[in-house]
């Protein structure tokens, strides 16, 4: 009995010969980098046809050989992988229709990709000292393969858009060479911590749990990955983000937590020595978090699209290295400063598209302030920020500014230090009146 796999294979062949590609006689479709050899029957002359296609391609770069339909005696994995490994280092299954994928012991492939494996529920690997990259996408796998530790040289593990519902971190600790773990777009709801600390820490630099269903995240669970550089949990359902025990991530420079439901953000036990930007955008914060760990190099901090109503600028004094603050599309009504602060590097503040009616920056010393944007708020007067920050620019477009307040700042508008809503005629203005800037332009304002 034979098995047929439609649109199955893309073989990436590393060649070391010189010359120009000449596989056109073998290809149904072809280009310098791609050769489609149609239907291959491994129960008859399929192996010879693949070998012939390879042998007629002569160049010193990778060539992709595509098989539209593969006919094998039983399975497109297992023994077939042993046979094909003599011809290529990399293989991609563009459609795989078995429930099980087998990687035989001592197989010599270095990369395996399996895409559109809509029936795949299990991957079984024997002892393997060659495979460095395993990529699975669109499958029914509901757990990390238990035989993962048999893939001793594995560096990249990517299981995306499959059926994982839980991640037991114990299953990762026996793959010391792992640097990339990407579990994006699964159904992970639970993380189970390691039960015994591994003898050697993992070398993981990239970990993605994005687009899953996590509701709580404890950063101390990943302490056995001290070399993390990028950690992505965007698009989950996280309400509580914390570290329940002290942990240092000395290399982490990207912590991606947007598009969650975070109401509690507590990093008092975290030391993030290299983190330069932190955006808590698209979450559910009603106030600025009060418990922070060590962030000695933080320069960008953002809270766009949360539910903040009040902002005390004194809060930011704990981040003296900040150069930019972003709090846009919230419900902020007031900005005040409860205690004096100095922020020597602060350059940009954006409070756009809020409900701001009151601004008080008294006590703020920002010697490098360049731009403050209060666009699209409810301010009726122009706050005295240009006097306080003499080198800065102020953006006030989309506010119902009274004409009496705007007139006092006419020269600043003409000098482009102050931006307000403008038009060529009164009909261009969303306000009840305007003041004349020059013969071609009006500044829109409210007469009341």
Short mmCIF file of C-alpha atoms in Angstrom, two decimals:
data_model
loop_
_atom_site.label_atom_id
_atom_site.label_comp_id
_atom_site.label_asym_id
_atom_site.label_seq_id
_atom_site.Cartn_x
_atom_site.Cartn_y
_atom_site.Cartn_z
CA UNK A 1 0.00 0.00 0.00
CA UNK A 2 1.32 3.42 -0.89
CA UNK A 3 0.65 6.80 0.66
CA UNK A 4 0.28 10.01 -1.35
CA UNK A 5 1.15 13.46 -0.01
CA UNK A 6 0.06 16.45 -2.09
CA UNK A 7 2.28 19.53 -2.42
CA UNK A 8 4.61 18.00 0.10
CA UNK A 9 8.25 18.79 -0.27
CA UNK A 10 10.72 21.57 -0.75
CA UNK A 11 14.29 20.33 -0.62
CA UNK A 12 17.03 22.87 -0.04
CA UNK A 13 20.19 21.44 -1.55
CA UNK A 14 23.61 22.84 -0.74
CA UNK A 15 25.83 22.44 -3.78
CA UNK A 16 29.52 23.15 -4.06
CA UNK A 17 30.13 22.74 -7.78
CA UNK A 18 30.87 25.59 -10.20
CA UNK A 19 28.91 26.66 -13.23
CA UNK A 20 25.38 27.74 -14.10
CA UNK A 21 22.07 26.04 -13.27
CA UNK A 22 21.05 23.55 -15.94
CA UNK A 23 18.15 21.63 -14.44
CA UNK A 24 15.56 23.01 -16.84
CA UNK A 25 15.25 19.63 -18.51
CA UNK A 26 14.17 18.15 -15.17
CA UNK A 27 11.93 21.04 -14.08
CA UNK A 28 8.25 21.47 -14.82
CA UNK A 29 8.78 25.02 -13.56
CA UNK A 30 12.12 26.57 -12.80
CA UNK A 31 14.31 29.58 -12.17
CA UNK A 32 17.85 30.13 -10.99
CA UNK A 33 16.84 29.26 -7.41
CA UNK A 34 13.84 26.97 -7.79
CA UNK A 35 13.05 23.71 -9.59
CA UNK A 36 9.67 21.92 -9.55
CA UNK A 37 10.03 18.23 -10.49
CA UNK A 38 6.35 17.29 -10.16
CA UNK A 39 5.18 13.84 -8.98
CA UNK A 40 7.80 11.64 -7.33
CA UNK A 41 7.13 7.97 -6.63
CA UNK A 42 9.61 6.66 -4.07
CA UNK A 43 8.36 3.09 -4.59
CA UNK A 44 9.82 3.10 -8.12
CA UNK A 45 12.21 5.60 -9.70
CA UNK A 46 11.59 8.57 -7.36
CA UNK A 47 14.97 8.49 -5.65
CA UNK A 48 16.78 8.36 -8.98
CA UNK A 49 14.78 11.29 -10.32
CA UNK A 50 15.58 13.45 -7.29
CA UNK A 51 19.26 12.53 -7.58
CA UNK A 52 19.28 13.37 -11.28
CA UNK A 53 17.69 16.77 -10.64
CA UNK A 54 20.32 17.52 -8.02
CA UNK A 55 23.19 16.33 -10.15
CA UNK A 56 22.19 18.55 -13.05
CA UNK A 57 22.08 21.68 -10.91
CA UNK A 58 25.58 23.07 -10.76
CA UNK A 59 26.17 26.22 -8.76
CA UNK A 60 27.64 27.30 -5.44
CA UNK A 61 24.46 28.35 -3.66
CA UNK A 62 21.27 26.83 -2.28
CA UNK A 63 18.72 25.54 -4.78
CA UNK A 64 15.16 24.65 -3.81
CA UNK A 65 13.75 21.53 -5.45
CA UNK A 66 9.97 21.25 -5.14
CA UNK A 67 7.98 18.01 -5.28
CA UNK A 68 4.28 18.51 -6.02
CA UNK A 69 3.20 15.05 -4.94
CA UNK A 70 5.18 12.42 -3.06
CA UNK A 71 4.29 8.73 -3.23
CA UNK A 72 5.86 6.55 -0.53
CA UNK A 73 5.32 3.01 0.73
CA UNK A 74 4.00 3.97 4.16
CA UNK A 75 4.93 7.41 5.53
CA UNK A 76 6.59 10.60 4.36
CA UNK A 77 8.70 10.64 7.54
CA UNK A 78 10.62 7.84 9.28
CA UNK A 79 12.52 5.67 6.74
CA UNK A 80 11.89 8.24 4.00
CA UNK A 81 13.87 10.81 6.00
CA UNK A 82 16.80 8.41 6.18
CA UNK A 83 16.77 8.02 2.44
CA UNK A 84 16.35 11.69 1.61
CA UNK A 85 19.02 12.78 4.13
CA UNK A 86 21.67 11.47 1.74
CA UNK A 87 20.54 14.10 -0.78
CA UNK A 88 19.86 17.24 1.29
CA UNK A 89 20.46 18.96 4.62
CA UNK A 90 17.13 20.78 4.77
CA UNK A 91 13.58 19.67 4.04
CA UNK A 92 10.25 21.49 4.14
CA UNK A 93 6.87 19.74 4.07
CA UNK A 94 4.41 22.26 2.66
CA UNK A 95 1.56 19.81 3.40
CA UNK A 96 1.79 16.82 5.69
CA UNK A 97 -1.23 14.56 6.25
CA UNK A 98 -0.11 11.91 8.74
CA UNK A 99 -0.92 11.96 12.48
CA UNK A 100 2.68 11.11 13.43
CA UNK A 101 6.03 12.47 12.27
CA UNK A 102 9.09 10.34 12.98
CA UNK A 103 12.69 11.50 13.01
CA UNK A 104 14.78 8.31 13.02
CA UNK A 105 17.82 7.96 15.25
CA UNK A 106 21.01 9.37 13.73
CA UNK A 107 19.23 11.11 10.87
CA UNK A 108 21.57 13.72 9.37
CA UNK A 109 19.13 16.47 8.34
CA UNK A 110 19.95 19.81 9.97
CA UNK A 111 16.59 21.54 9.40
CA UNK A 112 13.04 20.20 9.22
CA UNK A 113 10.00 22.37 8.49
CA UNK A 114 6.44 21.01 8.57
CA UNK A 115 3.74 23.44 7.45
CA UNK A 116 -0.01 22.79 7.08
CA UNK A 117 0.15 19.56 9.06
CA UNK A 118 -3.52 19.67 9.94
CA UNK A 119 -3.62 16.01 11.08
CA UNK A 120 -0.31 15.96 12.94
CA UNK A 121 -0.70 15.08 16.65
CA UNK A 122 2.67 13.62 17.58
CA UNK A 123 6.36 14.02 16.74
CA UNK A 124 8.76 11.29 17.84
CA UNK A 125 12.52 11.66 17.56
CA UNK A 126 15.32 9.19 18.12
CA UNK A 127 18.76 10.26 19.30
CA UNK A 128 19.88 12.96 16.91
CA UNK A 129 23.15 14.89 16.76
CA UNK A 130 22.51 16.85 13.55
CA UNK A 131 19.14 18.62 13.67
CA UNK A 132 19.51 22.29 14.65
CA UNK A 133 16.13 23.68 13.57
CA UNK A 134 12.60 22.24 13.92
CA UNK A 135 9.64 24.25 12.64
CA UNK A 136 6.00 23.09 12.95
CA UNK A 137 3.02 25.19 11.87
CA UNK A 138 -0.74 24.64 11.71
CA UNK A 139 -0.92 21.28 13.46
CA UNK A 140 -2.78 19.44 16.25
CA UNK A 141 0.23 18.95 18.50
CA UNK A 142 -0.98 19.64 22.05
CA UNK A 143 2.33 19.41 23.89
CA UNK A 144 6.03 19.87 23.35
CA UNK A 145 7.33 16.57 21.91
CA UNK A 146 8.45 14.41 24.89
CA UNK A 147 11.44 13.23 22.86
CA UNK A 148 12.70 16.81 22.44
CA UNK A 149 15.76 16.02 24.57
CA UNK A 150 16.85 13.42 21.99
CA UNK A 151 17.56 16.28 19.58
CA UNK A 152 20.81 17.10 21.28
CA UNK A 153 22.05 19.82 18.91
CA UNK A 154 18.71 21.63 18.53
CA UNK A 155 19.08 25.41 18.51
CA UNK A 156 15.70 26.59 17.19
CA UNK A 157 12.30 25.20 18.18
CA UNK A 158 9.28 26.78 16.52
CA UNK A 159 5.77 25.39 17.09
CA UNK A 160 3.27 27.92 15.75
CA UNK A 161 -0.50 27.89 15.33
CA UNK A 162 -0.84 24.42 16.82
CA UNK A 163 -2.85 23.11 19.78
CA UNK A 164 -0.51 23.56 22.77
CA UNK A 165 -2.57 24.33 25.87
CA UNK A 166 0.18 24.19 28.50
CA UNK A 167 3.93 24.59 28.62
CA UNK A 168 5.90 22.50 31.10
CA UNK A 169 9.25 24.24 31.32
CA UNK A 170 10.87 20.99 32.51
CA UNK A 171 10.67 19.69 28.94
CA UNK A 172 13.11 22.38 27.76
CA UNK A 173 15.92 22.03 30.27
CA UNK A 174 17.65 19.09 28.57
CA UNK A 175 18.32 21.00 25.34
CA UNK A 176 21.23 23.19 26.40
CA UNK A 177 21.89 24.55 22.90
CA UNK A 178 18.42 26.02 22.39
CA UNK A 179 18.65 29.73 21.54
CA UNK A 180 15.22 30.31 19.96
CA UNK A 181 11.84 29.12 21.23
CA UNK A 182 8.80 30.40 19.35
CA UNK A 183 5.38 29.14 20.48
CA UNK A 184 3.31 31.91 18.89
CA UNK A 185 -0.42 31.46 18.15
CA UNK A 186 -1.12 28.36 20.21
CA UNK A 187 -3.68 27.96 23.02
CA UNK A 188 -1.33 28.04 26.00
CA UNK A 189 -3.22 28.89 29.19
CA UNK A 190 -0.81 27.55 31.81
CA UNK A 191 2.91 27.61 32.45
CA UNK A 192 4.35 24.97 34.77
CA UNK A 193 7.68 25.93 36.38
CA UNK A 194 10.70 23.67 36.38
CA UNK A 195 10.69 21.31 39.34
CA UNK A 196 14.45 20.85 39.60
CA UNK A 197 16.95 23.56 38.73
CA UNK A 198 19.01 22.41 35.72
CA UNK A 199 22.74 21.79 36.09
CA UNK A 200 23.40 24.26 33.28
CA UNK A 201 21.39 27.32 32.39
CA UNK A 202 19.80 27.40 28.93
CA UNK A 203 21.28 29.53 26.17
CA UNK A 204 17.87 30.86 25.03
CA UNK A 205 18.01 34.43 23.72
CA UNK A 206 14.54 34.61 22.14
CA UNK A 207 11.30 33.34 23.67
CA UNK A 208 7.87 34.04 22.22
CA UNK A 209 4.58 33.10 23.84
CA UNK A 210 2.69 35.70 21.81
CA UNK A 211 -0.96 35.23 20.82
CA UNK A 212 -1.77 32.57 23.41
CA UNK A 213 -4.22 32.58 26.33
CA UNK A 214 -2.06 33.30 29.38
CA UNK A 215 -3.75 35.25 32.19
CA UNK A 216 -0.86 35.55 34.62
CA UNK A 217 2.86 35.83 34.05
CA UNK A 218 5.59 35.30 36.63
CA UNK A 219 8.95 36.37 35.21
CA UNK A 220 10.87 34.43 37.86
CA UNK A 221 9.82 31.19 36.11
CA UNK A 222 12.34 31.90 33.35
CA UNK A 223 15.35 32.43 35.58
CA UNK A 224 17.00 29.38 34.00
CA UNK A 225 17.18 31.45 30.78
CA UNK A 226 19.44 34.25 32.05
CA UNK A 227 20.64 35.17 28.54
CA UNK A 228 17.20 36.20 27.25
CA UNK A 229 17.43 39.15 24.90
CA UNK A 230 13.85 39.26 23.61
CA UNK A 231 10.71 38.04 25.38
CA UNK A 232 7.36 38.39 23.62
CA UNK A 233 3.98 37.83 25.32
CA UNK A 234 1.89 40.22 23.22
CA UNK A 235 -1.71 39.31 22.50
CA UNK A 236 -2.44 37.13 25.52
CA UNK A 237 -5.01 37.71 28.29
CA UNK A 238 -2.50 38.63 30.99
CA UNK A 239 -4.03 40.51 33.93
CA UNK A 240 -1.18 40.19 36.43
CA UNK A 241 2.46 40.66 35.37
CA UNK A 242 4.98 40.11 38.17
CA UNK A 243 8.13 38.39 39.41
CA UNK A 244 7.52 36.48 42.64
CA UNK A 245 11.25 36.04 43.33
CA UNK A 246 14.29 38.21 42.56
CA UNK A 247 15.70 37.58 39.11
CA UNK A 248 18.12 39.38 36.81
CA UNK A 249 17.99 39.37 33.04
CA UNK A 250 21.24 41.09 32.18
CA UNK A 251 20.76 40.91 28.39
CA UNK A 252 17.03 41.51 27.94
CA UNK A 253 16.52 44.46 25.59
CA UNK A 254 12.99 43.76 24.28
CA UNK A 255 10.13 42.99 26.66
CA UNK A 256 6.92 42.96 24.61
CA UNK A 257 3.71 42.98 26.69
CA UNK A 258 1.22 44.97 24.59
CA UNK A 259 -2.30 43.78 23.74
CA UNK A 260 -3.10 42.12 27.06
CA UNK A 261 -5.49 42.92 29.92
CA UNK A 262 -2.84 44.03 32.42
CA UNK A 263 -4.19 45.81 35.49
CA UNK A 264 -1.33 44.85 37.83
CA UNK A 265 2.26 45.39 36.70
CA UNK A 266 4.79 44.67 39.46
CA UNK A 267 8.48 44.39 38.58
CA UNK A 268 9.99 45.15 41.99
CA UNK A 269 11.90 41.82 41.91
CA UNK A 270 13.22 42.32 38.39
CA UNK A 271 16.58 43.70 37.35
CA UNK A 272 16.57 44.47 33.63
CA UNK A 273 20.04 45.83 33.09
CA UNK A 274 19.82 46.40 29.31
CA UNK A 275 16.14 47.19 28.75
CA UNK A 276 15.84 50.44 26.81
CA UNK A 277 12.16 50.50 25.85
CA UNK A 278 9.01 49.33 27.59
CA UNK A 279 5.58 49.76 26.05
CA UNK A 280 2.54 48.68 28.04
CA UNK A 281 0.25 49.77 25.21
CA UNK A 282 -3.22 48.28 24.73
CA UNK A 283 -3.72 47.05 28.28
CA UNK A 284 -6.18 47.85 31.08
CA UNK A 285 -4.17 49.97 33.53
CA UNK A 286 -6.24 52.51 35.45
CA UNK A 287 -3.21 54.06 37.16
CA UNK A 288 0.52 54.12 36.64
CA UNK A 289 2.18 51.08 38.26
CA UNK A 290 3.89 51.85 41.56
CA UNK A 291 6.23 48.85 42.02
CA UNK A 292 9.28 48.91 39.76
CA UNK A 293 12.56 47.05 39.73
CA UNK A 294 15.90 48.19 38.37
CA UNK A 295 15.82 49.64 34.87
CA UNK A 296 19.07 51.60 34.69
CA UNK A 297 19.02 52.14 30.89
CA UNK A 298 15.32 52.71 30.17
CA UNK A 299 14.86 55.50 27.61
CA UNK A 300 11.35 54.92 26.16
CA UNK A 301 8.27 54.31 28.30
CA UNK A 302 4.76 54.06 26.87
CA UNK A 303 1.20 53.53 28.12
CA UNK A 304 -0.88 54.17 24.99
CA UNK A 305 -4.48 52.91 24.93
CA UNK A 306 -4.99 52.06 28.59
CA UNK A 307 -7.56 53.50 31.02
CA UNK A 308 -5.42 56.09 32.81
CA UNK A 309 -7.32 59.13 34.14
CA UNK A 310 -4.68 61.10 36.04
CA UNK A 311 -0.94 61.48 35.61
CA UNK A 312 1.50 62.74 38.22
CA UNK A 313 4.73 63.69 36.44
CA UNK A 314 6.65 63.00 39.68
CA UNK A 315 6.12 59.31 38.95
CA UNK A 316 8.71 59.47 36.17
CA UNK A 317 11.46 60.72 38.45
CA UNK A 318 12.38 57.10 39.17
CA UNK A 319 13.54 56.78 35.54
CA UNK A 320 16.25 59.47 35.18
CA UNK A 321 17.48 58.04 31.86
CA UNK A 322 14.14 58.46 30.04
CA UNK A 323 14.16 60.42 26.80
CA UNK A 324 10.53 59.86 25.76
CA UNK A 325 7.15 59.31 27.46
CA UNK A 326 4.05 58.23 25.54
CA UNK A 327 0.56 58.30 27.10
CA UNK A 328 -1.84 58.62 24.18
CA UNK A 329 -5.45 57.51 23.69
CA UNK A 330 -6.23 57.10 27.38
CA UNK A 331 -8.82 58.96 29.48
CA UNK A 332 -6.36 61.32 31.18
CA UNK A 333 -8.09 64.47 32.46
CA UNK A 334 -5.36 66.10 34.54
CA UNK A 335 -1.57 66.28 34.55
CA UNK A 336 0.11 67.54 37.71
CA UNK A 337 3.45 67.39 39.52
CA UNK A 338 3.23 66.58 43.22
CA UNK A 339 6.96 66.85 43.99
CA UNK A 340 9.76 68.52 42.01
CA UNK A 341 11.67 66.28 39.59
CA UNK A 342 14.67 66.62 37.32
CA UNK A 343 14.97 64.46 34.22
CA UNK A 344 18.19 65.43 32.45
CA UNK A 345 17.57 63.47 29.22
CA UNK A 346 13.82 63.82 28.68
CA UNK A 347 13.21 65.01 25.12
CA UNK A 348 9.63 64.09 24.10
CA UNK A 349 6.29 63.87 25.92
CA UNK A 350 3.15 62.81 24.04
CA UNK A 351 -0.27 63.07 25.72
CA UNK A 352 -2.32 62.95 22.54
CA UNK A 353 -6.03 62.04 22.23
CA UNK A 354 -6.98 62.12 25.90
CA UNK A 355 -9.56 64.21 27.81
CA UNK A 356 -7.10 66.67 29.34
CA UNK A 357 -8.55 69.86 30.80
CA UNK A 358 -5.73 70.79 33.19
CA UNK A 359 -1.92 70.73 32.90
CA UNK A 360 0.58 71.71 35.60
CA UNK A 361 4.29 71.09 35.03
CA UNK A 362 5.41 73.31 37.93
CA UNK A 363 8.42 71.64 39.56
CA UNK A 364 9.54 69.86 36.39
CA UNK A 365 13.12 70.45 35.33
CA UNK A 366 13.58 69.02 31.83
CA UNK A 367 16.65 70.80 30.37
CA UNK A 368 16.56 68.90 27.05
CA UNK A 369 12.82 69.08 26.44
CA UNK A 370 12.19 69.36 22.69
CA UNK A 371 8.54 68.41 22.04
CA UNK A 372 5.38 68.30 24.13
CA UNK A 373 2.25 67.19 22.30
CA UNK A 374 -1.21 67.73 23.79
CA UNK A 375 -3.07 67.19 20.52
CA UNK A 376 -6.75 66.27 20.56
CA UNK A 377 -7.65 67.07 24.14
CA UNK A 378 -10.11 69.44 25.86
CA UNK A 379 -7.83 72.31 26.84
CA UNK A 380 -9.35 75.77 26.50
CA UNK A 381 -6.16 77.70 27.30
CA UNK A 382 -2.58 77.22 26.27
CA UNK A 383 -0.56 76.09 29.30
CA UNK A 384 2.64 78.07 30.06
CA UNK A 385 4.97 75.31 28.89
CA UNK A 386 6.90 77.33 26.31
CA UNK A 387 7.98 79.70 29.07
CA UNK A 388 9.04 76.84 31.32
CA UNK A 389 10.88 74.92 28.58
CA UNK A 390 12.40 77.67 26.51
CA UNK A 391 13.79 75.48 23.72
CA UNK A 392 10.77 73.26 23.29
CA UNK A 393 7.90 73.04 20.79
CA UNK A 394 4.29 72.60 21.86
CA UNK A 395 1.57 70.91 19.79
CA UNK A 396 -2.03 71.89 20.65
CA UNK A 397 -3.97 70.95 17.53
CA UNK A 398 -7.47 69.59 18.12
CA UNK A 399 -8.14 71.52 21.36
CA UNK A 400 -10.99 74.08 21.82
CA UNK A 401 -8.60 76.94 22.66
CA UNK A 402 -10.16 80.29 23.51
CA UNK A 403 -9.24 83.07 21.12
CA UNK A 404 -8.09 85.29 24.00
CA UNK A 405 -5.53 82.67 25.05
CA UNK A 406 -4.38 81.99 21.50
CA UNK A 407 -3.88 85.66 20.65
CA UNK A 408 -1.24 85.98 23.38
CA UNK A 409 0.78 83.24 21.67
CA UNK A 410 0.39 84.42 18.07
CA UNK A 411 4.13 85.02 17.60
CA UNK A 412 4.92 81.50 18.80
CA UNK A 413 2.46 80.10 16.27
CA UNK A 414 4.04 82.12 13.46
CA UNK A 415 7.50 80.94 14.55
CA UNK A 416 6.32 77.30 14.54
CA UNK A 417 7.07 76.91 18.23
CA UNK A 418 3.38 76.36 18.86
CA UNK A 419 1.18 74.27 16.59
CA UNK A 420 -2.58 74.79 16.63
CA UNK A 421 -5.43 73.91 14.30
CA UNK A 422 -5.32 76.16 11.23
CA UNK A 423 -7.32 76.77 8.06
CA UNK A 424 -7.56 79.04 5.04
CA UNK A 425 -11.09 80.13 5.88
CA UNK A 426 -13.39 80.00 8.89
CA UNK A 427 -15.25 77.09 7.29
CA UNK A 428 -12.06 75.04 7.61
CA UNK A 429 -12.16 75.44 11.39
CA UNK A 430 -14.00 73.07 13.75
CA UNK A 431 -14.22 75.98 16.25
CA UNK A 432 -16.55 78.97 16.46
CA UNK A 433 -13.96 81.61 15.51
CA UNK A 434 -10.34 82.23 14.47
CA UNK A 435 -7.49 84.73 14.51
CA UNK A 436 -5.55 85.90 11.50
CA UNK A 437 -1.98 84.66 11.21
CA UNK A 438 -1.29 86.02 7.72
CA UNK A 439 -3.21 86.70 4.52
CA UNK A 440 -3.48 82.97 3.77
CA UNK A 441 -3.90 81.35 7.16
CA UNK A 442 -6.14 81.48 10.20
CA UNK A 443 -5.64 79.88 13.62
CA UNK A 444 -8.86 78.23 14.77
CA UNK A 445 -10.17 79.13 18.22
CA UNK A 446 -13.37 79.54 20.25
CA UNK A 447 -14.71 83.05 20.80
CA UNK A 448 -16.38 82.31 24.16
#
